Coordinates of C-alpha atoms in Angstrom, one line a residue:
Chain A
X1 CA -141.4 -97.5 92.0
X2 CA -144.4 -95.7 91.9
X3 CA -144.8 -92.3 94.1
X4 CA -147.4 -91.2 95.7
X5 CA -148.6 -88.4 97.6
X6 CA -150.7 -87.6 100.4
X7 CA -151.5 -84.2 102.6
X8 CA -154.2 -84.6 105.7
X9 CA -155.4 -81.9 107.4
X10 CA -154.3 -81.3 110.9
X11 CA -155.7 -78.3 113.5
X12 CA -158.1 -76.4 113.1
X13 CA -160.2 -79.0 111.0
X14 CA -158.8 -81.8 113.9
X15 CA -157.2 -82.7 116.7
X16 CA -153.8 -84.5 116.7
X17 CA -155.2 -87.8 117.7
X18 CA -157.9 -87.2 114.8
X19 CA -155.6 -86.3 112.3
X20 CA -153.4 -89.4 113.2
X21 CA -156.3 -91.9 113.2
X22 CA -156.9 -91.0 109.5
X23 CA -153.0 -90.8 108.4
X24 CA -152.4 -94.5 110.0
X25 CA -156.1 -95.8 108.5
X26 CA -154.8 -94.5 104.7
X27 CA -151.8 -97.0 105.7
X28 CA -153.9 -99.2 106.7
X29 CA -156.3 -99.3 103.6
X30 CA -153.1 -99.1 101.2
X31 CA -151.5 -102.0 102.7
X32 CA -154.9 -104.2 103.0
X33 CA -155.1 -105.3 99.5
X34 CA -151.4 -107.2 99.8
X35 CA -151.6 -110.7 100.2
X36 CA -148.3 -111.3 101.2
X37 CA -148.5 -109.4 104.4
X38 CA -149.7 -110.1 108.1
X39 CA -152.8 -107.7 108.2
X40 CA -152.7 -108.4 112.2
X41 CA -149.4 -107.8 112.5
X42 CA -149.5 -104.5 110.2
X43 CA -152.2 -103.1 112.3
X44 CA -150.6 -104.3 115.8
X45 CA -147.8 -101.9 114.6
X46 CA -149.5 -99.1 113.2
X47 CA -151.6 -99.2 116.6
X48 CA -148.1 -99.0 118.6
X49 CA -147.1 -96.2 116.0
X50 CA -150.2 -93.7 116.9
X51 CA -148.6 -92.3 120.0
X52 CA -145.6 -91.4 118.3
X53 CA -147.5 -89.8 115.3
X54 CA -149.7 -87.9 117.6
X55 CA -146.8 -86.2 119.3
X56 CA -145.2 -85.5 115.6
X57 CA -148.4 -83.9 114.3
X58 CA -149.2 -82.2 117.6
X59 CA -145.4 -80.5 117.2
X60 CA -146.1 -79.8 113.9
X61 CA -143.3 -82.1 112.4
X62 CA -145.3 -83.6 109.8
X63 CA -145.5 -80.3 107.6
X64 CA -141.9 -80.0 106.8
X65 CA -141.2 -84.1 107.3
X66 CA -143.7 -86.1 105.9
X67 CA -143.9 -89.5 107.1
X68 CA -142.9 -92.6 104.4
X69 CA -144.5 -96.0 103.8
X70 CA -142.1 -97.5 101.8
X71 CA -143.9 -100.5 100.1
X72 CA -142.9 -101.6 97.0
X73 CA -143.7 -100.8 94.4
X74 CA -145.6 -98.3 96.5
X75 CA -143.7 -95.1 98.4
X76 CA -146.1 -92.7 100.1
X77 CA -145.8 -89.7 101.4
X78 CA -147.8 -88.4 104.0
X79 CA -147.7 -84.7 105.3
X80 CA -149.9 -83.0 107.7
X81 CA -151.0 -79.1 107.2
X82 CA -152.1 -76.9 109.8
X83 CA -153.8 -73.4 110.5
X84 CA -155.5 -71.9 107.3
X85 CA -154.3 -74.3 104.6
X86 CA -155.8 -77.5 106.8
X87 CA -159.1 -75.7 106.4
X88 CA -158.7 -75.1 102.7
X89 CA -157.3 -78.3 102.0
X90 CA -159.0 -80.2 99.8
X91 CA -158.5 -84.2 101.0
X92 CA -157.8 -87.0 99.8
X93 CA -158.4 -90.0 102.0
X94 CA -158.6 -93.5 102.1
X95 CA -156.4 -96.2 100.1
X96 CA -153.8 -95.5 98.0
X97 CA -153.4 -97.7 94.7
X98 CA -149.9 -99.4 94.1
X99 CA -149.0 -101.6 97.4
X100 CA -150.5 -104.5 95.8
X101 CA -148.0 -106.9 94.8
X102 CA -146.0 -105.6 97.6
X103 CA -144.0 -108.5 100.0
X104 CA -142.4 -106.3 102.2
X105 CA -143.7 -102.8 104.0
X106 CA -141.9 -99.8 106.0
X107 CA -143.0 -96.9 107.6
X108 CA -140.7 -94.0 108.4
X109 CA -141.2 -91.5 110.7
X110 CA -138.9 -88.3 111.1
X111 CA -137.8 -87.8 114.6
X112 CA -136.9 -84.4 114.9
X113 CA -135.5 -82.7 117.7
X114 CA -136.4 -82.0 120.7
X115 CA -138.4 -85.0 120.3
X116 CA -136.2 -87.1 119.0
X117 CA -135.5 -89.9 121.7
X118 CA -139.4 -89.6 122.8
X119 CA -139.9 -90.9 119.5
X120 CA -137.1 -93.6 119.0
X121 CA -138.0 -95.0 122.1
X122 CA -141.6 -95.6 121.6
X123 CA -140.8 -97.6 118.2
X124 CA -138.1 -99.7 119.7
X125 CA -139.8 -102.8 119.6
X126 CA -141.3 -102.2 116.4
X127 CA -140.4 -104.2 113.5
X128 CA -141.9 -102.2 110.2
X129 CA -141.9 -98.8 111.9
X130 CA -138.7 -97.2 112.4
X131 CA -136.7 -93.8 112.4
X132 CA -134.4 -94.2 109.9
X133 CA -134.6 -92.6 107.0
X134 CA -136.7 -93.6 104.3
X135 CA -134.4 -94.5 101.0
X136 CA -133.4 -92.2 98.8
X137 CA -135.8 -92.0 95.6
X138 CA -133.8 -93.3 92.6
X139 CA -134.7 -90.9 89.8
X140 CA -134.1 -91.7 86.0
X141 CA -131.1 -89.5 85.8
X142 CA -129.6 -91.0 88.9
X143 CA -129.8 -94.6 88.2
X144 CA -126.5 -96.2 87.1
X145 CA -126.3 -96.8 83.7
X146 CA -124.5 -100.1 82.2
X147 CA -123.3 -99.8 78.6
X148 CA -121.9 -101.9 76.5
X149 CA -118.5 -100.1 76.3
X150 CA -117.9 -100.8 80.2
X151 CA -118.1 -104.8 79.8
X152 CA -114.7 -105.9 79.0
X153 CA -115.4 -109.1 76.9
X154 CA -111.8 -110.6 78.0
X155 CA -112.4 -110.0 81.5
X156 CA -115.7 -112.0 80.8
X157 CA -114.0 -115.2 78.8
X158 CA -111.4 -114.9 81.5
X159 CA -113.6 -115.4 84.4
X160 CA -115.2 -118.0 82.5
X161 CA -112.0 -120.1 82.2
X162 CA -111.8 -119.8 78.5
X163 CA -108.3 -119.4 76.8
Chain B
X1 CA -182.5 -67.3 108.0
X2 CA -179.4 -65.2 108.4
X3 CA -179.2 -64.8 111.7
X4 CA -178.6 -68.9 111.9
X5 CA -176.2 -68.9 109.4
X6 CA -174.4 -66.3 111.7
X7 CA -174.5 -68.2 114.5
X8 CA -173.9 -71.9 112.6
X9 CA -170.2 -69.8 111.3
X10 CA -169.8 -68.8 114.9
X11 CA -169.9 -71.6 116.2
X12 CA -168.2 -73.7 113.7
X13 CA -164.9 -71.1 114.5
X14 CA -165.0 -71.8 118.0
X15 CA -164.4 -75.1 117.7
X16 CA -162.3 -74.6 115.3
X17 CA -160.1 -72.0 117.4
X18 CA -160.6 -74.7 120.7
X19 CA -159.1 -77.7 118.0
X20 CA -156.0 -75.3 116.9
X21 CA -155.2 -73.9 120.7
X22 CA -155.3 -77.1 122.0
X23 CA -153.0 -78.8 119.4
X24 CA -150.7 -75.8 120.1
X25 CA -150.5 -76.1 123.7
X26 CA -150.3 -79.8 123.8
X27 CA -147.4 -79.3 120.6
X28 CA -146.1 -77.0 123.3
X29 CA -145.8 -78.6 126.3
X30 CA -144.5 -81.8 124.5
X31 CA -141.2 -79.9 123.3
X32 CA -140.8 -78.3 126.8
X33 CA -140.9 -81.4 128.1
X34 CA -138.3 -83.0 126.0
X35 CA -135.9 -80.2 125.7
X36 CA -135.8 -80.5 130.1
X37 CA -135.3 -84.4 129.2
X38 CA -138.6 -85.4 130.8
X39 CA -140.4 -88.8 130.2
X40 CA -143.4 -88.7 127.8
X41 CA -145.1 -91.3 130.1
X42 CA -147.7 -88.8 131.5
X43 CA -148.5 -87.0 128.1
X44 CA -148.8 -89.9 126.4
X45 CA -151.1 -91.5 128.9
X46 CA -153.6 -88.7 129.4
X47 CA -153.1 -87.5 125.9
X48 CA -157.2 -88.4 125.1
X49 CA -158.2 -86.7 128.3
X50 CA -156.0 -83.4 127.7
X51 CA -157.3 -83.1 124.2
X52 CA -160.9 -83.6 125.6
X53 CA -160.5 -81.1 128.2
X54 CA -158.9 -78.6 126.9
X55 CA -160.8 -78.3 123.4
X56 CA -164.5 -78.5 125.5
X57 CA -162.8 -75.7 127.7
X58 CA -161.8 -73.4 125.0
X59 CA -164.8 -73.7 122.8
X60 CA -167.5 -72.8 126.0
X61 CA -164.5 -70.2 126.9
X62 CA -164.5 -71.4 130.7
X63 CA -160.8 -72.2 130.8
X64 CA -158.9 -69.4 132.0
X65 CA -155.3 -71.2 132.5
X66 CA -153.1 -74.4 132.0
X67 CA -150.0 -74.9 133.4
X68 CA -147.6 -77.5 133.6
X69 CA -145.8 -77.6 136.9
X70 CA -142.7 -79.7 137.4
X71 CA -141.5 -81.9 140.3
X72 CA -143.3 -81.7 143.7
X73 CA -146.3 -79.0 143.5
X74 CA -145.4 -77.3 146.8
X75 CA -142.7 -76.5 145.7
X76 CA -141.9 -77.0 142.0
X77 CA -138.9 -76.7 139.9
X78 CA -140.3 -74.7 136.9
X79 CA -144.2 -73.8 135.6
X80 CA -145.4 -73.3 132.4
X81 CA -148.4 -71.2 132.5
X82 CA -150.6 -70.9 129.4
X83 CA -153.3 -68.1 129.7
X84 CA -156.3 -67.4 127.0
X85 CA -157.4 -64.4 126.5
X86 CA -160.9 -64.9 124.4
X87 CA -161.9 -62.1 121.6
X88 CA -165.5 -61.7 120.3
X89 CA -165.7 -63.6 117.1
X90 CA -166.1 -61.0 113.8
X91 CA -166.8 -62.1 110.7
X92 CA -163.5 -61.2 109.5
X93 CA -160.6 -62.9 107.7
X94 CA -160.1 -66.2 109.7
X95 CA -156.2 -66.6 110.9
X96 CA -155.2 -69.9 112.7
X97 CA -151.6 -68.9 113.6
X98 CA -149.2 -70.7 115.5
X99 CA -145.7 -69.7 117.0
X100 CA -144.2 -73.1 118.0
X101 CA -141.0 -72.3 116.3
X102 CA -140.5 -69.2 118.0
X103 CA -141.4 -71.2 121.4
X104 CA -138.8 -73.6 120.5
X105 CA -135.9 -71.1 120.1
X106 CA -137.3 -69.6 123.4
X107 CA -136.3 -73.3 125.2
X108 CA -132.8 -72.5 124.9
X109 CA -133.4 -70.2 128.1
X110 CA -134.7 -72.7 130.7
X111 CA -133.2 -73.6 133.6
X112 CA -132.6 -77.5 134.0
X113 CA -134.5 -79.7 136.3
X114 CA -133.6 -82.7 137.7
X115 CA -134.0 -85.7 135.7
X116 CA -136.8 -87.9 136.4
X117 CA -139.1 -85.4 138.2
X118 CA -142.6 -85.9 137.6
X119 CA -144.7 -82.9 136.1
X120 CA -148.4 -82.7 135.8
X121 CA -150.7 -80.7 133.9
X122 CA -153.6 -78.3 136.1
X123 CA -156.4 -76.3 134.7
X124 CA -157.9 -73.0 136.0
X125 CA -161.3 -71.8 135.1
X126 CA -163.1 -68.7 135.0
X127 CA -166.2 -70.2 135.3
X128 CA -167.8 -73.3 136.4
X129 CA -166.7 -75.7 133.5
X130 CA -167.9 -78.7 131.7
X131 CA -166.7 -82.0 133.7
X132 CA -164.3 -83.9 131.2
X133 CA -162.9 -88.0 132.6
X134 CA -159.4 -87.7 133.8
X135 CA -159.6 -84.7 135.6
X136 CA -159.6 -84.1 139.3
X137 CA -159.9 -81.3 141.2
X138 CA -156.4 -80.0 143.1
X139 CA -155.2 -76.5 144.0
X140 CA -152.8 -74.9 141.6
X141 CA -148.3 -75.1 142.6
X142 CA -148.2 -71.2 144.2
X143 CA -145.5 -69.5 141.8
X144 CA -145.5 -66.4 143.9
X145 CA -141.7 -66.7 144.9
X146 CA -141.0 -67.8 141.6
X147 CA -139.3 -65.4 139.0
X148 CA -141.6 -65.2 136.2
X149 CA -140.5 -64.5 132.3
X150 CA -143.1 -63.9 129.3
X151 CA -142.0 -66.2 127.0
X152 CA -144.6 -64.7 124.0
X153 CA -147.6 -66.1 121.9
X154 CA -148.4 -69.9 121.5
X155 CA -150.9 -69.8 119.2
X156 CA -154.2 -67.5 118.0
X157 CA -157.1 -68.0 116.3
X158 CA -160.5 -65.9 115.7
X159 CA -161.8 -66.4 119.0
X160 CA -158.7 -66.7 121.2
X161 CA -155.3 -66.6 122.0
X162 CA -152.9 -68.1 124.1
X163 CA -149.6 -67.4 125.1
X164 CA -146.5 -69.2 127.1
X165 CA -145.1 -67.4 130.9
X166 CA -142.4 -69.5 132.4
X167 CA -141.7 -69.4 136.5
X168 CA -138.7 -70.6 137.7
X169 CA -137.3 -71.2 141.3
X170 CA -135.3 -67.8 142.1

């Protein structure tokens, strides 16, 4: 899975519905160039998504919580910055390489509180946008590791109906 | 020639400052509104028009007030009142601050309303201001008998500042 990052500047450089316009049009672009997926039906969603990610930006949840497009073998992050470091931001917009080959796409968004059910509810009917939180990246280290030494061989022949 | 440049930086903060104050306010009154359990129908439909109106406001420094008064005007259940105070722009250090977390701790103190009042949002000017769509002339909820606490800063930038009062019925 290849990782990629993303930071957009919010106020003072724009306003919420700005800054959301250009996080859910990097989606957008990053998605376009897979065949596999319904570009109507990506941008129907990501059109019913913009309330929500106006009200997280305008809350400033998107600093602490970025929002995930989980697209395999793509996962983005995108995070929002505000005040001073929006204006010394330097950005990078538009697509992201990776989403390709990709058959399948998922966009999480962090409901935090108090805004929680405001944003729940305005993705209920939403198939590829949701609140629930983005997998866990598996690192090198974490992965589980099959050696040779756990394989019992007898277990093997035994399964197989061998004597 | 410098004189412009002056005035090109001037200008280019006041929008900047009216882009920031207005996120903050809107940030604001969005987690007021769901900490009293309110519907985001309203916001969310007149989002484009309260961005519009209150950035234009700010950056010509005409709007004086905006409040958010809950259930029936003549006689509400709670106001938020955010006033700006506007600074003469320096050429000094630019800070875009905001306190929203602060404000959020400060939630914790509000009386509940009744669920499923409506709220709206009403602007007050100190000068004639630039007509934005969406926005209709009406006369401000009176919070006179109200008790009124100072709830501390929203938000500041180089050229203003805003902060949050909060009236409640007595």
């Amino acid at each position: 899975m290849s990782v990629r990052h993303r930071v957009v500047a919010g106020a003072p450089e724009r306003s919420s519905s700005d800054a959301a316009n250009v996080i859910l049009d990097i989606v957008a672009k990053t998605l376009a160039p897979a065949s596999a997926l319904d570009t109507g039906a990506v941008a129907h969603e990501l059109a019913e998504a913009r309330s929500a990610v106006r009200m997280l930006i305008a809350g400033e949840h998107l600093r602490p919580s970025p929002l995930v497009l989980n697209a395999e073998p793509l996962r983005l992050e995108v995070s929002v910055v505000t005040g001073d470091a929006a204006i010394a931001l330097e950005e990078q917009a538009g697509k992201v390489p990776g989403a390709a080959s990709a058959t399948a796409w998922t966009l999480h968004l962090p409901a935090p509180a108090p805004i929680t059910g405001w944003v729940t509810e305005s993705l209920k009917d939403l198939e590829h946008v949701t609140t629930e939180p983005a997998p866990a990246q598996v690192t090198e280290v974490d992965a589980p590791r099959i050696g040779a030494a756990d394989i019992d061989p007898d277990a093997l022949r035994r399964v197989a109906g061998e004597s | 020639m410098s004189s412009s440049v002056g005035t090109a930086v001037y200008t280019d903060t006041r929008v900047r400052t009216a882009v920031h104050l207005t996120s903050a306010i809107i940030g604001t009154f969005e987690h007021i509104l769901a900490h009293l359990g309110l519907s985001p129908g309203y916001l969310s439909r007149h989002w484009d028009s309260i961005e519009t109106g209150l950035q234009t406001w700010i950056a010509e420094g005409s709007l004086e007030d905006v409040r958010l008064e809950c259930g029936d005007p003549t006689d509400p259940h709670a106001v938020f009142s955010i006033p700006l105070s506007y600074e003469v722009s320096g050429s000094g250090d630019i800070v875009f601050v905001t306190s929203q977390a602060r404000v959020t701790r400060a939630l914790a103190k509000l009386q509940s309303v009744p669920s499923g009042i409506s709220y709206r949002l009403v602007a007050s000017y100190s000068r004639t201001p630039t007509p934005v769509v969406g926005w209709s002339e009406t006369t401000a909820a009176d919070t006179s008998a109200m008790s009124s606490y100072a709830l501390g800063g929203v938000a500041s930038g180089p050229d203003a500042s805003a902060s949050l009062k909060y009236f409640a019925r007595s």
